[in-house]
PDB file of C-alpha atoms in Angstrom:
ATOM      1  CA  MET A 429     107.369 117.103  89.912  1.00 61.00           C
ATOM      2  CA  PRO A 430     109.431 113.818  89.767  1.00 73.00           C
ATOM      3  CA  GLU A 431     112.712 115.921  89.669  1.00 91.00           C
ATOM      4  CA  ALA A 432     112.029 118.015  92.811  1.00 92.00           C
ATOM      5  CA  VAL A 433     111.018 114.665  94.661  1.00 94.00           C
ATOM      6  CA  ARG A 434     114.102 112.740  93.838  1.00 96.00           C
ATOM      7  CA  THR A 435     116.214 115.561  94.630  1.00 96.00           C
ATOM      8  CA  ALA A 436     114.858 115.803  97.832  1.00 97.00           C
ATOM      9  CA  ARG A 437     115.058 112.222  98.474  1.00 97.00           C
ATOM     10  CA  TYR A 438     118.532 112.385  97.574  1.00 97.00           C
ATOM     11  CA  ASP A 439     119.135 115.088  99.761  1.00 98.00           C
ATOM     12  CA  ALA A 440     117.384 113.724 102.685  1.00 98.00           C
ATOM     13  CA  THR A 441     118.980 110.203 102.419  1.00 98.00           C
ATOM     14  CA  ALA A 442     122.521 112.125 103.113  1.00 98.00           C
ATOM     15  CA  ALA A 443     120.936 114.133 105.882  1.00 98.00           C
ATOM     16  CA  LEU A 444     120.114 110.653 107.493  1.00 97.00           C
ATOM     17  CA  SER A 445     123.703 109.225 106.771  1.00 96.00           C
ATOM     18  CA  GLU A 446     125.052 112.257 108.396  1.00 96.00           C
ATOM     19  CA  TYR A 447     122.763 112.381 111.391  1.00 96.00           C
ATOM     20  CA  ARG A 448     124.250 108.655 111.749  1.00 95.00           C
ATOM     21  CA  LEU A 449     120.802 107.397 111.135  1.00 96.00           C
ATOM     22  CA  ASP A 450     120.258 104.539 108.768  1.00 94.00           C
ATOM     23  CA  PRO A 451     118.602 105.711 105.651  1.00 95.00           C
ATOM     24  CA  GLU A 452     117.829 101.988 104.901  1.00 94.00           C
ATOM     25  CA  SER A 453     116.062 101.078 108.106  1.00 95.00           C
ATOM     26  CA  ALA A 454     112.587 100.899 108.536  1.00 96.00           C
ATOM     27  CA  PHE A 455     112.399 104.557 110.234  1.00 97.00           C
ATOM     28  CA  GLY A 456     114.747 105.782 107.366  1.00 97.00           C
ATOM     29  CA  GLY A 457     112.310 104.792 104.596  1.00 97.00           C
ATOM     30  CA  THR A 458     109.396 106.109 106.556  1.00 98.00           C
ATOM     31  CA  VAL A 459     111.582 109.773 106.829  1.00 98.00           C
ATOM     32  CA  LEU A 460     112.019 109.606 102.788  1.00 98.00           C
ATOM     33  CA  LEU A 461     108.582 108.387 102.006  1.00 98.00           C
ATOM     34  CA  VAL A 462     107.465 111.623 104.251  1.00 98.00           C
ATOM     35  CA  VAL A 463     109.893 113.713 102.625  1.00 98.00           C
ATOM     36  CA  SER A 464     108.616 112.574  99.271  1.00 97.00           C
ATOM     37  CA  GLU A 465     104.782 113.119  99.955  1.00 97.00           C
ATOM     38  CA  LEU A 466     105.402 116.457 101.620  1.00 97.00           C
ATOM     39  CA  VAL A 467     107.590 117.633  98.466  1.00 97.00           C
ATOM     40  CA  ALA A 468     105.011 116.447  95.898  1.00 95.00           C
ATOM     41  CA  ASN A 469     102.125 118.225  97.841  1.00 93.00           C
ATOM     42  CA  ALA A 470     103.901 121.669  97.875  1.00 93.00           C
ATOM     43  CA  VAL A 471     104.837 121.011  94.080  1.00 91.00           C
ATOM     44  CA  ARG A 472     101.261 120.277  93.644  1.00 90.00           C
ATOM     45  CA  HIS A 473      99.479 122.904  95.525  1.00 83.00           C
ATOM     46  CA  ALA A 474     101.914 125.744  95.857  1.00 77.00           C
ATOM     47  CA  ALA A 475     103.674 125.729  92.615  1.00 71.00           C
ATOM     48  CA  ASP A 476     101.696 128.524  91.288  1.00 75.00           C
ATOM     49  CA  ARG A 477     102.903 130.771  94.289  1.00 74.00           C
ATOM     50  CA  SER A 478     106.203 129.298  95.438  1.00 71.00           C
ATOM     51  CA  PRO A 479     108.724 128.549  92.490  1.00 78.00           C
ATOM     52  CA  THR A 480     111.029 126.620  95.413  1.00 85.00           C
ATOM     53  CA  VAL A 481     110.324 124.492  98.151  1.00 91.00           C
ATOM     54  CA  ASP A 482     112.631 124.046 100.741  1.00 94.00           C
ATOM     55  CA  VAL A 483     113.275 120.948 102.680  1.00 97.00           C
ATOM     56  CA  THR A 484     115.170 120.555 106.492  1.00 97.00           C
ATOM     57  CA  LEU A 485     115.555 117.753 108.440  1.00 98.00           C
ATOM     58  CA  ALA A 486     116.830 118.204 112.114  1.00 97.00           C
ATOM     59  CA  VAL A 487     117.630 115.983 114.782  1.00 96.00           C
ATOM     60  CA  GLY A 488     117.900 116.863 118.618  1.00 94.00           C
ATOM     61  CA  ALA A 489     116.287 115.428 121.860  1.00 94.00           C
ATOM     62  CA  GLY A 490     115.921 112.193 120.592  1.00 94.00           C
ATOM     63  CA  GLN A 491     113.380 113.419 117.547  1.00 96.00           C
ATOM     64  CA  LEU A 492     113.670 114.068 113.918  1.00 98.00           C
ATOM     65  CA  VAL A 493     111.713 116.767 112.297  1.00 98.00           C
ATOM     66  CA  VAL A 494     111.107 116.867 108.449  1.00 98.00           C
ATOM     67  CA  GLY A 495     110.117 120.554 107.767  1.00 98.00           C
ATOM     68  CA  VAL A 496     108.913 121.444 103.933  1.00 97.00           C
ATOM     69  CA  ALA A 497     108.635 125.137 103.266  1.00 94.00           C
ATOM     70  CA  ASP A 498     107.148 127.298 100.624  1.00 93.00           C
ATOM     71  CA  ALA A 499     106.047 130.868  99.701  1.00 91.00           C
ATOM     72  CA  ASP A 500     102.642 129.850  99.619  1.00 91.00           C
ATOM     73  CA  PRO A 501     100.674 131.273 102.750  1.00 91.00           C
ATOM     74  CA  ARG A 502      97.492 129.136 102.724  1.00 90.00           C
ATOM     75  CA  LEU A 503      97.695 126.492 105.713  1.00 94.00           C
ATOM     76  CA  PRO A 504      96.696 123.204 104.796  1.00 95.00           C
ATOM     77  CA  ASP A 505      93.403 121.896 106.701  1.00 95.00           C
ATOM     78  CA  LEU A 506      94.971 119.261 108.659  1.00 96.00           C
ATOM     79  CA  SER A 507      91.564 117.936 110.493  1.00 95.00           C
ATOM     80  CA  PRO A 508      91.457 114.375 109.512  1.00 89.00           C
ATOM     81  CA  HIS A 509      88.151 114.557 107.120  1.00 91.00           C
ATOM     82  CA  MET A 510      89.905 117.048 105.283  1.00 94.00           C
ATOM     83  CA  MET A 511      93.134 115.867 104.436  1.00 93.00           C
ATOM     84  CA  GLY A 512      93.964 114.238 101.393  1.00 93.00           C
ATOM     85  CA  ARG A 513      95.539 110.711 100.908  1.00 94.00           C
ATOM     86  CA  GLY A 514      99.345 112.074 100.921  1.00 94.00           C
ATOM     87  CA  LEU A 515      98.849 114.267 104.254  1.00 96.00           C
ATOM     88  CA  ARG A 516      96.828 111.716 105.672  1.00 97.00           C
ATOM     89  CA  THR A 517      99.718 108.922 105.180  1.00 97.00           C
ATOM     90  CA  VAL A 518     102.206 111.301 106.759  1.00 98.00           C
ATOM     91  CA  ALA A 519     100.241 111.827 109.787  1.00 98.00           C
ATOM     92  CA  ASP A 520      99.596 108.077 110.050  1.00 98.00           C
ATOM     93  CA  LEU A 521     103.589 107.644 109.819  1.00 98.00           C
ATOM     94  CA  ALA A 522     104.627 110.214 112.178  1.00 98.00           C
ATOM     95  CA  ARG A 523     102.041 108.866 114.551  1.00 98.00           C
ATOM     96  CA  ALA A 524     103.269 105.200 114.281  1.00 98.00           C
ATOM     97  CA  TYR A 525     106.751 106.841 115.634  1.00 98.00           C
ATOM     98  CA  ASP A 526     104.813 108.874 118.562  1.00 98.00           C
ATOM     99  CA  GLY A 527     105.055 111.804 116.056  1.00 98.00           C
ATOM    100  CA  ALA A 528     102.858 114.622 114.539  1.00 98.00           C
ATOM    101  CA  LEU A 529     101.990 116.388 111.490  1.00 98.00           C
ATOM    102  CA  SER A 530     101.596 120.279 112.010  1.00 98.00           C
ATOM    103  CA  ALA A 531     101.539 123.752 109.829  1.00 97.00           C
ATOM    104  CA  GLU A 532     102.894 127.176 110.454  1.00 96.00           C
ATOM    105  CA  LEU A 533     103.164 130.345 108.653  1.00 95.00           C
ATOM    106  CA  ALA A 534     106.752 131.152 108.037  1.00 89.00           C
ATOM    107  CA  VAL A 535     108.676 133.501 110.376  1.00 84.00           C
ATOM    108  CA  ARG A 536     110.335 135.462 107.940  1.00 79.00           C
ATOM    109  CA  GLY A 537     108.854 136.615 104.876  1.00 74.00           C
ATOM    110  CA  SER A 538     105.682 134.710 103.459  1.00 82.00           C
ATOM    111  CA  GLY A 539     104.628 131.176 103.350  1.00 92.00           C
ATOM    112  CA  LYS A 540     104.179 128.421 105.560  1.00 95.00           C
ATOM    113  CA  VAL A 541     106.045 125.409 106.906  1.00 96.00           C
ATOM    114  CA  VAL A 542     104.549 121.723 106.955  1.00 98.00           C
ATOM    115  CA  LEU A 543     106.503 120.000 110.007  1.00 98.00           C
ATOM    116  CA  ALA A 544     106.439 115.941 110.391  1.00 98.00           C
ATOM    117  CA  ARG A 545     107.688 115.297 113.901  1.00 98.00           C
ATOM    118  CA  PHE A 546     108.810 111.373 114.686  1.00 98.00           C
ATOM    119  CA  VAL A 547     110.475 109.910 118.084  1.00 97.00           C
ATOM    120  CA  ILE A 548     113.413 108.393 116.659  1.00 96.00           C
ATOM    121  CA  PRO A 549     113.236 104.432 117.910  1.00 95.00           C
ATOM    122  CA  ASP A 550     116.205 102.938 119.550  1.00 88.00           C
ATOM    123  CA  GLY A 551     118.368 100.961 117.075  1.00 80.00           C
ATOM    124  CA  VAL A 552     118.108 103.195 114.236  1.00 80.00           C
ATOM    125  CA  GLY A 553     121.570 104.740 114.639  1.00 68.00           C
ATOM    126  CA  PRO A 554     124.194 105.335 114.873  1.00 60.00           C
ATOM    127  CA  PHE A 555     124.861 102.608 112.044  1.00 48.00           C
TER     128      PHE A 555
END
């Protein structure tokens, strides 16, 4: 698991830079923490059904979306009293940037994607 998280953080840092968002800003650090938590969660809870995890960062319309997809079709319960510490942290961090946490079944094939949406704060990029 540490290697998957390390690789995802490295790739997310590169993606933030490509989007001209400062990975060393408070916002960049938040995004990297969210990537770490979501990848760790996918590896921990879906490893028996999903040998791989796909991480996507997308930027548009003043928002950044982190998506972590795996082949396990079981959706996490995102109600506040059912989330574990990691997902609760992700939900809180997304809300701090006027965003939200959601999960949905994959459009193609099987599996799911967990999405963390953020409004990009003024002054974060381009750097």
